[in-house]
Coordinates of C-alpha atoms (C1' of nucleotides) in Angstrom, one line a residue:
Chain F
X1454 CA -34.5 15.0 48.5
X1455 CA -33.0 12.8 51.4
X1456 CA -30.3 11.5 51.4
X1457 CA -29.6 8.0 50.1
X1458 CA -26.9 6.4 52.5
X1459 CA -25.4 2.9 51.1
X1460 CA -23.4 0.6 52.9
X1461 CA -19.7 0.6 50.8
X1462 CA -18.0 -3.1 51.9
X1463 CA -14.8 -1.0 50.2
X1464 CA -15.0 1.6 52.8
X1465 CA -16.6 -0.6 55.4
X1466 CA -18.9 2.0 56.1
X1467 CA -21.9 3.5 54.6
X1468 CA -21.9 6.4 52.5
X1469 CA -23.5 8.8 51.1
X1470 CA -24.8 8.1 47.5
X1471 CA -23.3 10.7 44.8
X1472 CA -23.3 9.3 41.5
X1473 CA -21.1 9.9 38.8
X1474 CA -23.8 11.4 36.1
X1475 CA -27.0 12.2 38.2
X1476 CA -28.9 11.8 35.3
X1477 CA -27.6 8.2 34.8
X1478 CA -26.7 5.8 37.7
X1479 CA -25.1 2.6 36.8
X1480 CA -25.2 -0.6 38.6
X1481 CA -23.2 -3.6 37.9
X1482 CA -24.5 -6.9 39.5
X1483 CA -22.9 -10.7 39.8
X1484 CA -25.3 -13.2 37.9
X1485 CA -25.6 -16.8 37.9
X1486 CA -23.3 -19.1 36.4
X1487 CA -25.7 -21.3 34.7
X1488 CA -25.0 -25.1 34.9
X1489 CA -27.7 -25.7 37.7
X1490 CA -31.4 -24.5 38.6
X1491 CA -31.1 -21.3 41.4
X1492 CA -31.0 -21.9 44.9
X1493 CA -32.5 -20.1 47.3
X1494 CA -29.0 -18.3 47.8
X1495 CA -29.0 -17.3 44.5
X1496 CA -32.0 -15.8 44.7
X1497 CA -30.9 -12.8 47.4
X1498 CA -29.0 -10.8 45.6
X1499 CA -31.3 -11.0 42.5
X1500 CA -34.0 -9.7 45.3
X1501 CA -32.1 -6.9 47.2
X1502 CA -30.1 -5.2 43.9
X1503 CA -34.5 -5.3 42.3
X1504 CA -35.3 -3.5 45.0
X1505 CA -32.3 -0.7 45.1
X1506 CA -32.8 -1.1 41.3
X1507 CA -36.9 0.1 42.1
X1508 CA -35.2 2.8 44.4
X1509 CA -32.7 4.5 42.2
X1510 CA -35.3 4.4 39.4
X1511 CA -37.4 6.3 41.9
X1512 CA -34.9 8.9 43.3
X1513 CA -32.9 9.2 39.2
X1514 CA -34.2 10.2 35.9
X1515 CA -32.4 6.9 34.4
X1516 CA -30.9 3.6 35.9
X1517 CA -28.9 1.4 33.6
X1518 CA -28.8 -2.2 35.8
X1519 CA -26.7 -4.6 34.4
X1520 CA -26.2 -8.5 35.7
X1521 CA -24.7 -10.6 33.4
X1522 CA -25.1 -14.5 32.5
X1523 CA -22.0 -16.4 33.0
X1524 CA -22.0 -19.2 30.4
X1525 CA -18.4 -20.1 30.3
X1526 CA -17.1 -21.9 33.2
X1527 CA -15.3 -25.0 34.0
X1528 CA -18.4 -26.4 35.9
X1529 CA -20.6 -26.0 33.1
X1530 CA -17.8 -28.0 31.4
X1531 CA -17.9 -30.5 34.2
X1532 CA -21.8 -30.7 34.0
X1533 CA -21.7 -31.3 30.5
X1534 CA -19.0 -34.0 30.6
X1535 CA -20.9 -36.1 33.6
X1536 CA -24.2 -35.8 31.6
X1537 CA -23.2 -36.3 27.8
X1538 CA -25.5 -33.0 27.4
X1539 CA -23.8 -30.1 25.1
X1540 CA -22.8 -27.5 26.5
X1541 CA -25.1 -24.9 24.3
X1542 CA -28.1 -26.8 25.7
X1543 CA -27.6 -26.9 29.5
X1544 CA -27.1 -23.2 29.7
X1545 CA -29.9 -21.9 27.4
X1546 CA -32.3 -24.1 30.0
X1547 CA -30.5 -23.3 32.6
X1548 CA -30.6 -19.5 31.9
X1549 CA -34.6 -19.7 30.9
X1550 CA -35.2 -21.7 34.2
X1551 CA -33.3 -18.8 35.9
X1552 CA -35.3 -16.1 34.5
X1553 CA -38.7 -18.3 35.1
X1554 CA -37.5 -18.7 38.8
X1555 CA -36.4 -15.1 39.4
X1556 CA -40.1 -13.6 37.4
X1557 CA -41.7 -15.8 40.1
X1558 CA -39.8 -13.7 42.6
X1559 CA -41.2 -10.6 41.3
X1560 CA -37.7 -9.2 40.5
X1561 CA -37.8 -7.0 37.0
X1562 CA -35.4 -8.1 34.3
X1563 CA -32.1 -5.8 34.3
X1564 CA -31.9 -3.3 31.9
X1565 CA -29.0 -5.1 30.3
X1566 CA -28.2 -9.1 30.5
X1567 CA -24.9 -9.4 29.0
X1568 CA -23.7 -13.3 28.4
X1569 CA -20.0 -14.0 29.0
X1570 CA -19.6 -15.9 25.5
X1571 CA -20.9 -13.0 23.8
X1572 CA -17.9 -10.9 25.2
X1573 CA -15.1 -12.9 24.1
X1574 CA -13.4 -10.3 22.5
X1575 CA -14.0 -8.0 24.9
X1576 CA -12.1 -10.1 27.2
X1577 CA -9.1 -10.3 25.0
X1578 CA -8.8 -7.0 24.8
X1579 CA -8.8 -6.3 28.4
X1580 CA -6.0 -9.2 28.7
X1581 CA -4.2 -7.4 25.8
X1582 CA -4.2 -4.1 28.0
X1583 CA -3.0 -5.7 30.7
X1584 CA -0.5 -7.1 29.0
X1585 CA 0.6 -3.6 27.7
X1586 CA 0.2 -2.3 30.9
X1587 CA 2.8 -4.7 32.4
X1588 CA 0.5 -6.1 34.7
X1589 CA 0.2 -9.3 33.1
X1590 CA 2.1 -11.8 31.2
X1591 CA 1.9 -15.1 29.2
X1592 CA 3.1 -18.5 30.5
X1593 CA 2.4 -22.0 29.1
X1594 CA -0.5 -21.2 27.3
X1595 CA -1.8 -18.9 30.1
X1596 CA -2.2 -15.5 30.8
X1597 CA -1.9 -14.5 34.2
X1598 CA -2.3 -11.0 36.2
X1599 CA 0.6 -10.1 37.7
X1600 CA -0.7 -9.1 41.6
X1601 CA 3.0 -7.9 42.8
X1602 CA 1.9 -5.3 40.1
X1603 CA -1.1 -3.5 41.4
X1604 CA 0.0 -1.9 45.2
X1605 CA -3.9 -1.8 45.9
X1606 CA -4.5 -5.5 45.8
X1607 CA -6.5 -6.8 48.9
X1608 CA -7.3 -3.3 49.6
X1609 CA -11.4 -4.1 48.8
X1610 CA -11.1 -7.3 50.8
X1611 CA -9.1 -6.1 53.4
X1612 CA -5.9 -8.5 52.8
X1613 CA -2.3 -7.6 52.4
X1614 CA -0.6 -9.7 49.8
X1615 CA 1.4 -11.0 52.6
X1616 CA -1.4 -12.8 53.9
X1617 CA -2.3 -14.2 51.1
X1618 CA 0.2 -15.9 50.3
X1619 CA 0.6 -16.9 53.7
X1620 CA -3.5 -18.3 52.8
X1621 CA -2.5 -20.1 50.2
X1622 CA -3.4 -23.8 50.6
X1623 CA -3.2 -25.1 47.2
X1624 CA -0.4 -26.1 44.8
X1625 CA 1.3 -23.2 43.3
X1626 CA 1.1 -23.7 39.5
X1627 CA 5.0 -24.0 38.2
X1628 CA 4.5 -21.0 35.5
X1629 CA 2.8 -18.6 38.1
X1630 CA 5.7 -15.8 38.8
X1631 CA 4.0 -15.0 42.0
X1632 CA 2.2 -17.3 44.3
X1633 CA -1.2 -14.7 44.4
X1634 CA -1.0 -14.6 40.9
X1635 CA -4.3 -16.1 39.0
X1636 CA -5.9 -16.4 35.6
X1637 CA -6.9 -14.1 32.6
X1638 CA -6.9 -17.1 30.4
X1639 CA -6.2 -20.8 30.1
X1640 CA -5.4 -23.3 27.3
X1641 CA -8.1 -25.3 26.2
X1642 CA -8.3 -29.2 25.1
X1643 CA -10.1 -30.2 21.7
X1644 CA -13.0 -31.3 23.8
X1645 CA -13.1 -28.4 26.0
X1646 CA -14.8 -25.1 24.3
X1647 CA -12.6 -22.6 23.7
X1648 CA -11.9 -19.5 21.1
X1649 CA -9.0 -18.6 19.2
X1650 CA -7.3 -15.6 20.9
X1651 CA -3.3 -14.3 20.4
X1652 CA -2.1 -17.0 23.2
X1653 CA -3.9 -19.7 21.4
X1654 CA -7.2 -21.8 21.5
X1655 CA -8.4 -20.9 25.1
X1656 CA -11.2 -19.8 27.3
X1657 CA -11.4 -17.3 30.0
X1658 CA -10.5 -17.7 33.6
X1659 CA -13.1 -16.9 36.2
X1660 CA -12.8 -12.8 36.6
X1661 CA -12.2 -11.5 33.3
X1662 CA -15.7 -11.7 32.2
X1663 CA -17.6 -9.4 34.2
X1664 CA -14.6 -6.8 34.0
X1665 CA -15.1 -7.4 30.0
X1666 CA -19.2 -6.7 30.7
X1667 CA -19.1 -4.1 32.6
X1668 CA -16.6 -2.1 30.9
X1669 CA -18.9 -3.1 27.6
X1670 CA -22.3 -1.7 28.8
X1671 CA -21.2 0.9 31.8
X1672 CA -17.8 2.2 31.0
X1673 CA -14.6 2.3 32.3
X1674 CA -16.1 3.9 36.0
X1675 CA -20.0 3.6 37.1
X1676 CA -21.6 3.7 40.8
X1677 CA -22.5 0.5 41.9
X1678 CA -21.2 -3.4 42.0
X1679 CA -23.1 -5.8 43.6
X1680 CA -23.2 -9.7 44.6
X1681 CA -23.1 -12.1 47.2
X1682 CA -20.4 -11.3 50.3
X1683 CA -18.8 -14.7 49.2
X1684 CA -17.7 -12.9 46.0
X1685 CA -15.7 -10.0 47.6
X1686 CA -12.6 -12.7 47.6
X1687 CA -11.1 -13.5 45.2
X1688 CA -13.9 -12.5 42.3
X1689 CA -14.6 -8.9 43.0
X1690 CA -10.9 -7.9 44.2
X1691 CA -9.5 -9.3 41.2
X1692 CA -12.4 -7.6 39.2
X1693 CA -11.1 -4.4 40.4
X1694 CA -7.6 -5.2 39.5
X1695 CA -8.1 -6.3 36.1
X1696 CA -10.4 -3.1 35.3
X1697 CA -8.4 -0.5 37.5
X1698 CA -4.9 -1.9 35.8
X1699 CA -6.7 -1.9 32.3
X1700 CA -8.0 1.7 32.3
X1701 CA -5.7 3.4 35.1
X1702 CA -7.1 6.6 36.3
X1703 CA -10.6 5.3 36.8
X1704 CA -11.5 3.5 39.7
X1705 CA -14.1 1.5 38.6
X1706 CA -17.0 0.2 41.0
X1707 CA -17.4 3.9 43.6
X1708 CA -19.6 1.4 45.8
X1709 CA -19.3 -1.9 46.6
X1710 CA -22.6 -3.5 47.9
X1711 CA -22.4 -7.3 48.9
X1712 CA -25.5 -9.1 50.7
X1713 CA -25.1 -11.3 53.5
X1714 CA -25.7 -15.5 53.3
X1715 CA -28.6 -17.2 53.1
X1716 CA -28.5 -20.5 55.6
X1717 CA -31.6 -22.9 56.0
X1718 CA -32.0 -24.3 59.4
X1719 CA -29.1 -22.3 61.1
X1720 CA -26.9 -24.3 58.7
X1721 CA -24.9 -23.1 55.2
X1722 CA -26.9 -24.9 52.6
X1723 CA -25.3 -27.7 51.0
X1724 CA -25.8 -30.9 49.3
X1725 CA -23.9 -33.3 51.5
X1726 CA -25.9 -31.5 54.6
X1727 CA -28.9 -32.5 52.9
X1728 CA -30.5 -29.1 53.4
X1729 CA -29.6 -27.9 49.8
X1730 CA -33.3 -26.3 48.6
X1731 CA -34.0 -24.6 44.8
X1732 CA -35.9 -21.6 44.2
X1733 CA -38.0 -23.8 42.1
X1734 CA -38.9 -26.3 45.2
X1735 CA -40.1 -23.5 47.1
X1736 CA -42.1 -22.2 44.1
X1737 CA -43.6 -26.1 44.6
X1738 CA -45.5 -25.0 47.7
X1739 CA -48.0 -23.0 46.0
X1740 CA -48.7 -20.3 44.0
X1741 CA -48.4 -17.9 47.0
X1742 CA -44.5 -19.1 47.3
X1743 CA -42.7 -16.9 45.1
X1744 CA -44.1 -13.5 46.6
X1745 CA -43.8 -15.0 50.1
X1746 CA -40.1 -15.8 49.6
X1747 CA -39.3 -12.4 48.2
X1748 CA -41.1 -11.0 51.2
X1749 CA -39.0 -13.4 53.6
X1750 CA -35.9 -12.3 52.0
X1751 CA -37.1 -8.8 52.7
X1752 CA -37.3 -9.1 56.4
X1753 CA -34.0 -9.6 57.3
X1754 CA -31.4 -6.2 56.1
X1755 CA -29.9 -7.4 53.1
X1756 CA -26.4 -7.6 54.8
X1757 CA -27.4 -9.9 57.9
X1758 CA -27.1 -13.1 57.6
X1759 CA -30.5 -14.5 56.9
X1760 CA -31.9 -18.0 57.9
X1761 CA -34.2 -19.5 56.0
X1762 CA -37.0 -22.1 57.7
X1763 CA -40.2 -23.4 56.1
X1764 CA -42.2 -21.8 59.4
X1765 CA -40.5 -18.3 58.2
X1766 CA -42.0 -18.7 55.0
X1767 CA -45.3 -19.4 55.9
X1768 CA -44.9 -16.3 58.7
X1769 CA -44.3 -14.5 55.2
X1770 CA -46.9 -15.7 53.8
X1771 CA -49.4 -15.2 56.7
X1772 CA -48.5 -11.1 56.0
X1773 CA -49.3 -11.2 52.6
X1774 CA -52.5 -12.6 53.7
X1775 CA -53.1 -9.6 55.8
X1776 CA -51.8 -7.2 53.4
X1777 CA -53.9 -8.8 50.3
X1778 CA -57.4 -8.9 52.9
X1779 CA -56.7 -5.0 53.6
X1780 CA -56.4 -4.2 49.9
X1781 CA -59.4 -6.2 49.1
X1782 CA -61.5 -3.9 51.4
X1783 CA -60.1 -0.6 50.7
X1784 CA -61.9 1.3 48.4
X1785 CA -59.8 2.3 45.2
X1786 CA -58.9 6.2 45.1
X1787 CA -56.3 8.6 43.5
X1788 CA -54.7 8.9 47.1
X1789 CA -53.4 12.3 46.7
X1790 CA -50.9 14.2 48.3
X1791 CA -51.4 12.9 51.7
X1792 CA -51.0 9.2 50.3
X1793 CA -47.9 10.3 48.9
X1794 CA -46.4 11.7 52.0
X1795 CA -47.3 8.2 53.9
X1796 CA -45.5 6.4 51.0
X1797 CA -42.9 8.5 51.8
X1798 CA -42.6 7.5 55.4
X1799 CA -42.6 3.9 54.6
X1800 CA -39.8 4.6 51.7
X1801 CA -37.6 6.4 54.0
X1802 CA -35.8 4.0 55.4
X1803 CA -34.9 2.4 51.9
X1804 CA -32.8 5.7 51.7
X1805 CA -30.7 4.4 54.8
X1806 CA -29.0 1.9 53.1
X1807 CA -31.8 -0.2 52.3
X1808 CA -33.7 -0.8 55.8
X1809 CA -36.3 -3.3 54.2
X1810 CA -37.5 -4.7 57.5
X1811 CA -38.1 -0.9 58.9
X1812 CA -40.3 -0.2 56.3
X1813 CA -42.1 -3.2 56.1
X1814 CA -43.2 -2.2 59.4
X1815 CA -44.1 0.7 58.4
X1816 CA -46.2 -0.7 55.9
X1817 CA -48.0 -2.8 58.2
X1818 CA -48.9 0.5 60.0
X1819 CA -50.5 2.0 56.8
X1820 CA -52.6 -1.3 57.1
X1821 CA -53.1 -1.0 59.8
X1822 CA -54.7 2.6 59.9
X1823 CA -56.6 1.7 56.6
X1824 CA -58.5 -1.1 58.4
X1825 CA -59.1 1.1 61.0
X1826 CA -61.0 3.8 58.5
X1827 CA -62.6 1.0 56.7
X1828 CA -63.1 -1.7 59.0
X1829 CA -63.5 -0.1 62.0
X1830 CA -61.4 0.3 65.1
X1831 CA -59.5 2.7 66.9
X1832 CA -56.3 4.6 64.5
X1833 CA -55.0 6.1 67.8
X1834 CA -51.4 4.2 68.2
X1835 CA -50.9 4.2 64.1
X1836 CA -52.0 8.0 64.4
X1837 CA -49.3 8.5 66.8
X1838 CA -46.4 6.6 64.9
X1839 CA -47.6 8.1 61.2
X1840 CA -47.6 11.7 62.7
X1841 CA -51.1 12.7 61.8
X1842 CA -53.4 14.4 63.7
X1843 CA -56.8 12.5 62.1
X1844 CA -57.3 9.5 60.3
X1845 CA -57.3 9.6 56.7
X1846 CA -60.2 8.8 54.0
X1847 CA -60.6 5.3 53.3
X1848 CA -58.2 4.2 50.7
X1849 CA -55.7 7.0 50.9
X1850 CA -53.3 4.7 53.1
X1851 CA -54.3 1.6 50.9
X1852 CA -52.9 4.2 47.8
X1853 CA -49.6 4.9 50.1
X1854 CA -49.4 1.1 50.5
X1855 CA -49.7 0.1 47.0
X1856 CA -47.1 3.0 46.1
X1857 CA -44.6 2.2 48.5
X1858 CA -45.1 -1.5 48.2
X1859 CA -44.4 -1.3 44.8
X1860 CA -40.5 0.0 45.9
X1861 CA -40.3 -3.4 47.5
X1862 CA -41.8 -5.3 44.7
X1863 CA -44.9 -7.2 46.9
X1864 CA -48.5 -6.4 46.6
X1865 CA -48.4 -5.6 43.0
X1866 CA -51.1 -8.7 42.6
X1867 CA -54.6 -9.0 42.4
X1868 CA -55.9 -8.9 45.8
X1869 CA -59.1 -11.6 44.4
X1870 CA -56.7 -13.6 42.5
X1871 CA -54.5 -13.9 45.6
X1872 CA -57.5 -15.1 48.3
X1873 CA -59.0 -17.0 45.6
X1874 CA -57.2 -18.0 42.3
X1875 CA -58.1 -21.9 41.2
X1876 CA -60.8 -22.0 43.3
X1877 CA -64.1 -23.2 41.7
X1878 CA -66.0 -20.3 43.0
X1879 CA -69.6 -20.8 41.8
X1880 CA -69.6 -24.4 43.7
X1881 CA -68.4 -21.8 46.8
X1882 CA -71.1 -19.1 46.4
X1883 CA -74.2 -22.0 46.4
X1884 CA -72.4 -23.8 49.7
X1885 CA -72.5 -19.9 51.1
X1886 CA -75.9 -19.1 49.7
X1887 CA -77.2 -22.9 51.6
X1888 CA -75.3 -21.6 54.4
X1889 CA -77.2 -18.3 54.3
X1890 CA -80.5 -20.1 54.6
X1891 CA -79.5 -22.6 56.8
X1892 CA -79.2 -19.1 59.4
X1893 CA -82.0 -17.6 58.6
X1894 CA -84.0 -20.1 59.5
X1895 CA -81.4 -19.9 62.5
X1896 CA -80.3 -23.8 61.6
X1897 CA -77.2 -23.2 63.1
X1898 CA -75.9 -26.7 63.4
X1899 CA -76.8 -26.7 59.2
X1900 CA -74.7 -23.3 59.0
X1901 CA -71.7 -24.3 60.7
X1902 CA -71.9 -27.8 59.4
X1903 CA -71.5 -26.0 55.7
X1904 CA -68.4 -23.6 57.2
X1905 CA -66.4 -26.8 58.4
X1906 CA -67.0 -28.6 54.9
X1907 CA -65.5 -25.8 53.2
X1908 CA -62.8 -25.2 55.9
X1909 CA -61.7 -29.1 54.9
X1910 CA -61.6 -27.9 51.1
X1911 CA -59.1 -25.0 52.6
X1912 CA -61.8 -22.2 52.0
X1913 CA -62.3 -20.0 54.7
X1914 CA -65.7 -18.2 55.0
X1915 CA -65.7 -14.6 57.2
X1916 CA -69.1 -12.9 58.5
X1917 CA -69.4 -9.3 57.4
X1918 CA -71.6 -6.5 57.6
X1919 CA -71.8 -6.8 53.7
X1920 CA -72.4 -10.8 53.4
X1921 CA -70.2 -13.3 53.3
X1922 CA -67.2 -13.6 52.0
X1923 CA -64.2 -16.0 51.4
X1924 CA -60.9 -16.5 50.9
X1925 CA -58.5 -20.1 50.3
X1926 CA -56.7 -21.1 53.5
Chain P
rG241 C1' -4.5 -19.4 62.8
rG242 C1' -5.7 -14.5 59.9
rU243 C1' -9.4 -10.9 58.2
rC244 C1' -14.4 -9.4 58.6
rC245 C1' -19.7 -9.5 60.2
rG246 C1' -23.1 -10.6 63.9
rG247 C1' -25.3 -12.2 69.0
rU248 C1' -32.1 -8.0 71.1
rG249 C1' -38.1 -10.8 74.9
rG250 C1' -41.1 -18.2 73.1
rC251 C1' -39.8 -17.0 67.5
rC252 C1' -38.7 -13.3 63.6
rG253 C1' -36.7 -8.5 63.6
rA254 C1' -35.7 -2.5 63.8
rG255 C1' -33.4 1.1 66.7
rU256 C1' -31.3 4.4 70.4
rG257 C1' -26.4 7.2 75.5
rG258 C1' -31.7 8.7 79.6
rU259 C1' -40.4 8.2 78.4
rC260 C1' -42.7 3.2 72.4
rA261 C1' -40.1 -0.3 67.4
rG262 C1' -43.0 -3.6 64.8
rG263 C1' -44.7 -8.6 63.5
rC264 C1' -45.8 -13.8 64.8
rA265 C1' -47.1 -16.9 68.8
rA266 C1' -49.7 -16.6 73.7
rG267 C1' -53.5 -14.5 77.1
rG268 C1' -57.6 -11.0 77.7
rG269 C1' -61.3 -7.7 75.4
rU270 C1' -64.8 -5.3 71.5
rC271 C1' -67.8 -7.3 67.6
rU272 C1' -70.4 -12.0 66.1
rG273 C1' -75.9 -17.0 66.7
rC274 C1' -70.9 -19.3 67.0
rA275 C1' -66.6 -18.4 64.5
rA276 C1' -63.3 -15.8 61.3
rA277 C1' -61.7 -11.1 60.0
rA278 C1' -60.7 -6.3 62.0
rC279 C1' -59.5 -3.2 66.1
rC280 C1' -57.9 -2.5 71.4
rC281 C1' -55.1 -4.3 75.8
rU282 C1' -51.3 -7.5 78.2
rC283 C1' -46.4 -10.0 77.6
rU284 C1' -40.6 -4.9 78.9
rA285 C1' -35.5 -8.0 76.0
rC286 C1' -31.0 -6.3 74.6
rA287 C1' -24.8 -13.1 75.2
rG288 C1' -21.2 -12.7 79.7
rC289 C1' -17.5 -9.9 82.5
rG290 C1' -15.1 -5.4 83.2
rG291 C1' -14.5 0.0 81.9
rU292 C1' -16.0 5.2 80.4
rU293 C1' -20.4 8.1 82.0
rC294 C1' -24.8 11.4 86.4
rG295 C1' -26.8 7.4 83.4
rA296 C1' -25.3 1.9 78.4
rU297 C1' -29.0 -2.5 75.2
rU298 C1' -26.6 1.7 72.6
rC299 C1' -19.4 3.8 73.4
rC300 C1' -14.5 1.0 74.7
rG301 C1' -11.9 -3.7 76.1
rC302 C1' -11.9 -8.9 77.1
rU303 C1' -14.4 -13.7 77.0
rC304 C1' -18.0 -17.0 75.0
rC305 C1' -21.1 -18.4 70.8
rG306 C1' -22.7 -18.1 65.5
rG307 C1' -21.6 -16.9 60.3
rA308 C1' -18.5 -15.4 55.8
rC309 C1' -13.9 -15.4 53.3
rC310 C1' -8.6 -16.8 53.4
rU311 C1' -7.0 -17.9 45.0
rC312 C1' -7.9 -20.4 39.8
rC313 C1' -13.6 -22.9 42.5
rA314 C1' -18.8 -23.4 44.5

RNA sequence: GGUCCGGUGGCCGAGUGGUCAGGCAAGGGUCUGCAAAACCCUCUACAGCGGUUCGAUUCCGCUCCGGACCUCCA
């Protein structure tokens, strides 16, 4: 087996993959904190760490892929207050939109959706540890971790401490011992929730819960953390103190994997800006949307930043077209081993720290030389870049396409439902059938008269050797 | 200001020290009643300035431009 070479933002290079327990990889990822529908920057990382989740599933006998719900955070709080809505109510919806948005994206469920108020005690412990450890002590009602006390502190972000508190730009709470220092846990009001721990009625502070998860469901030490490149500072460098402090000797995440930004219009997407867009008002656009999205989100390397414009997505969307047309002609066989060693050229760069956009053009090139066999047309430059000496049997590089795709998560759909779902299709079939006639009898003017009718209904009619078919705009 | 990541042809977007990315758009062609689809051809770029080298888009330095982060919050 090749190689499988991943970008490590700790090492600032990439890296060759060895896992802990080859026979189990584990893979921590950031989830939402739910007190607001997904945006389309949430959405990224849910896409990239499916598709490395597809992958290591692929190249291991078992993936555990955890990403956790964080439903304990002062902006839920805040959410709550402004609206008069509980607490208990805005995050289940939120959470179910969530997993209704990111289904619509094609991305899998993780194995393993741990929810931060379900880990309560897990957190305490970890403080309690820390506490034992000397590397973090109680103040006012808070507990705080103690950063003078871990020397490897900015060493995942690439800070000194120095610098930090050089950084700092906000008011240095009076019980902090250190100006770097920040929050295990934090008193909480009688309207504010909170649990009942050994430094009184509190709630957690923002790091401590995905420590608390990950230690739950993967252990002291597992292979992969993921998220957004926003996270690396402060969230995932105090993640790794908390854990590292808590269980020394382990060194918790071995790679760290952070995907780049999402803008919109060359801009960072935000509400005053007016460019601020949800999953779920791209979803809006049509049924095509949520596969055309992931597909967008595909095309740029997961670590670039990506910018997202309405003309991109339909670009997207005009592939899929392509893609969807080739699969409806291709007959359906086996594939066999050939089809399995074209997937393999498409997956390869997957194994080179996730080049989605090289192997999205490798797919087209499979499409390419399967319209060739069954459409007709010359397979000589597709011949030349796949390596083969003669073109294969129709349908044995629509198999390697479906196989492949389905490492990327796209062409998984009906090819009929996706050129024609919600189209009334018998009221289609009698306009083609009086468009039929209307050439035989070589009305022409009748024929094209019927085309442009459609065209205005969105359906698109195409002239084959085997009739007539069609297909929505 | 500090740290980091980028700047590739009209647009998107790979890659490499020295004969090709690819897609979209555009133009031309095959096919077609005409279209569409499909296939073929054309379109030769690597921000700027230096340096290393026989040779740099690819390595090094500087400049310019864009983006991310710089603590209790998003």
């Amino acid at each position: 087996m090749t190689d499988l070479l991943l970008h490590d933002s700790a090492a600032r290079t990439k890296r060759r993959f060895v896992p802990i327990d080859p026979t189990h990889v584990r893979m921590y990822v950031c989830g939402p904190t739910v007190y607001d529908l997904a945006h389309l920057g949430n959405a990224r990382p849910v896409v990239v760490f499916d598709v490395l989740a597809r992958l290591l599933r692929r190249l291991y006998p078992k993936v555990t892929y955890v990403r956790n719900i964080t439903d304990v955070d002062d902006k839920i709080n805040a959410r709550s207050r402004e609206s008069g809505e509980p607490i208990a109510i805005i995050t289940a919806r939120t959470t179910a939109d969530f997993h209704r948005d990111m289904a619509a994206l094609g991305a899998l469920p993780p194995d393993v959706e741990p929810r931060a108020t379900g880990h309560i005690a897990e957190m305490i412990a970890l403080i309690e540890r820390l506490i034992a450890n000397g590397h973090a002590y109680a103040a006012d009602g808070h507990v705080l971790f103690s950063v003078p006390s871990f020397a490897e502190y900015g060493r995942l972000s690439g800070r000194s401490p120095d610098e930090l508190v050089a950084g700092a730009r906000v008011d240095v709470a009076p019980y902090k011992r250190d100006a770097g220092d920040f929050v295990l846990w934090k008193p909480s009001d009688a309207d504010t929730p909170g649990w009942d721990s050994p430094w009184g009625r509190g709630r957690p502070g923002w790091h401590i819960e995905c420590s608390a998860m990950s230690w739950k469901h993967l252990g002291e030490e597992f292979d992969i953390h993921g998220g957004g490149h926003d996270l690396i500072f402060p969230h995932h460098e105090n993640e790794v103190a908390q854990s590292v402090c808590a269980f020394p000797g382990h060194a918790f995440a071995q790679y760290w994997m952070h995907n780049g930004m999402l803008l919109v219009d060359g801009e960072k997407m935000s509400k005053s800006l007016g460019n601020f867009r949800t999953v779920r008002d791209i979803l809006s656009e049509g049924a095509w949307a949520g596969e055309a999205f992931r597909l967008l989100l595909l095309r740029t390397h997961y670590r670039a930043a990506l910018d997202f414009t309405i003309d991109g997505l339909r670009e997207a969307k005009a592939e899929l077209d392509d893609h969807y047309a080739m699969l409806s002609r291709a007959p359906a066989t086996q594939g066999g081993p050939l089809a399995g060693q074209l997937a393999e050229w498409v997956i390869a760069p997957l194994l080179d720290d996730l080049n989605t956009p090289l192997a999205l053009g490798r797919l087209r090139d499979l499409r390419t030389l399967e319209n060739t066999v069954t459409v007709g047309g010359s397979p000589a430059v597709v011949l030349e870049r796949t390596g083969l000496s003669e073109p294969p049997a129709p349908g044995v590089a629509a198999a390697a396409f479906r196989e492949a795709a389905s490492i990327l998560g796209i062409g998984a759909g009906d090819p009929a439902a996706w050129r024609q779902g919600g189209e009334d299709a018998t009221m289609i079939e009698a306009a083609i059938a009086a468009r039929l006639a209307a050439r035989a009898s070589r009305n022409f003017g009748e024929a094209d008269r019927i085309r442009d009718e459609l065209k205005t209904q969105g359906i698109l009619l195409e002239d084959g050797p085997g009739g007539t078919t069609w297909r929505r705009a």
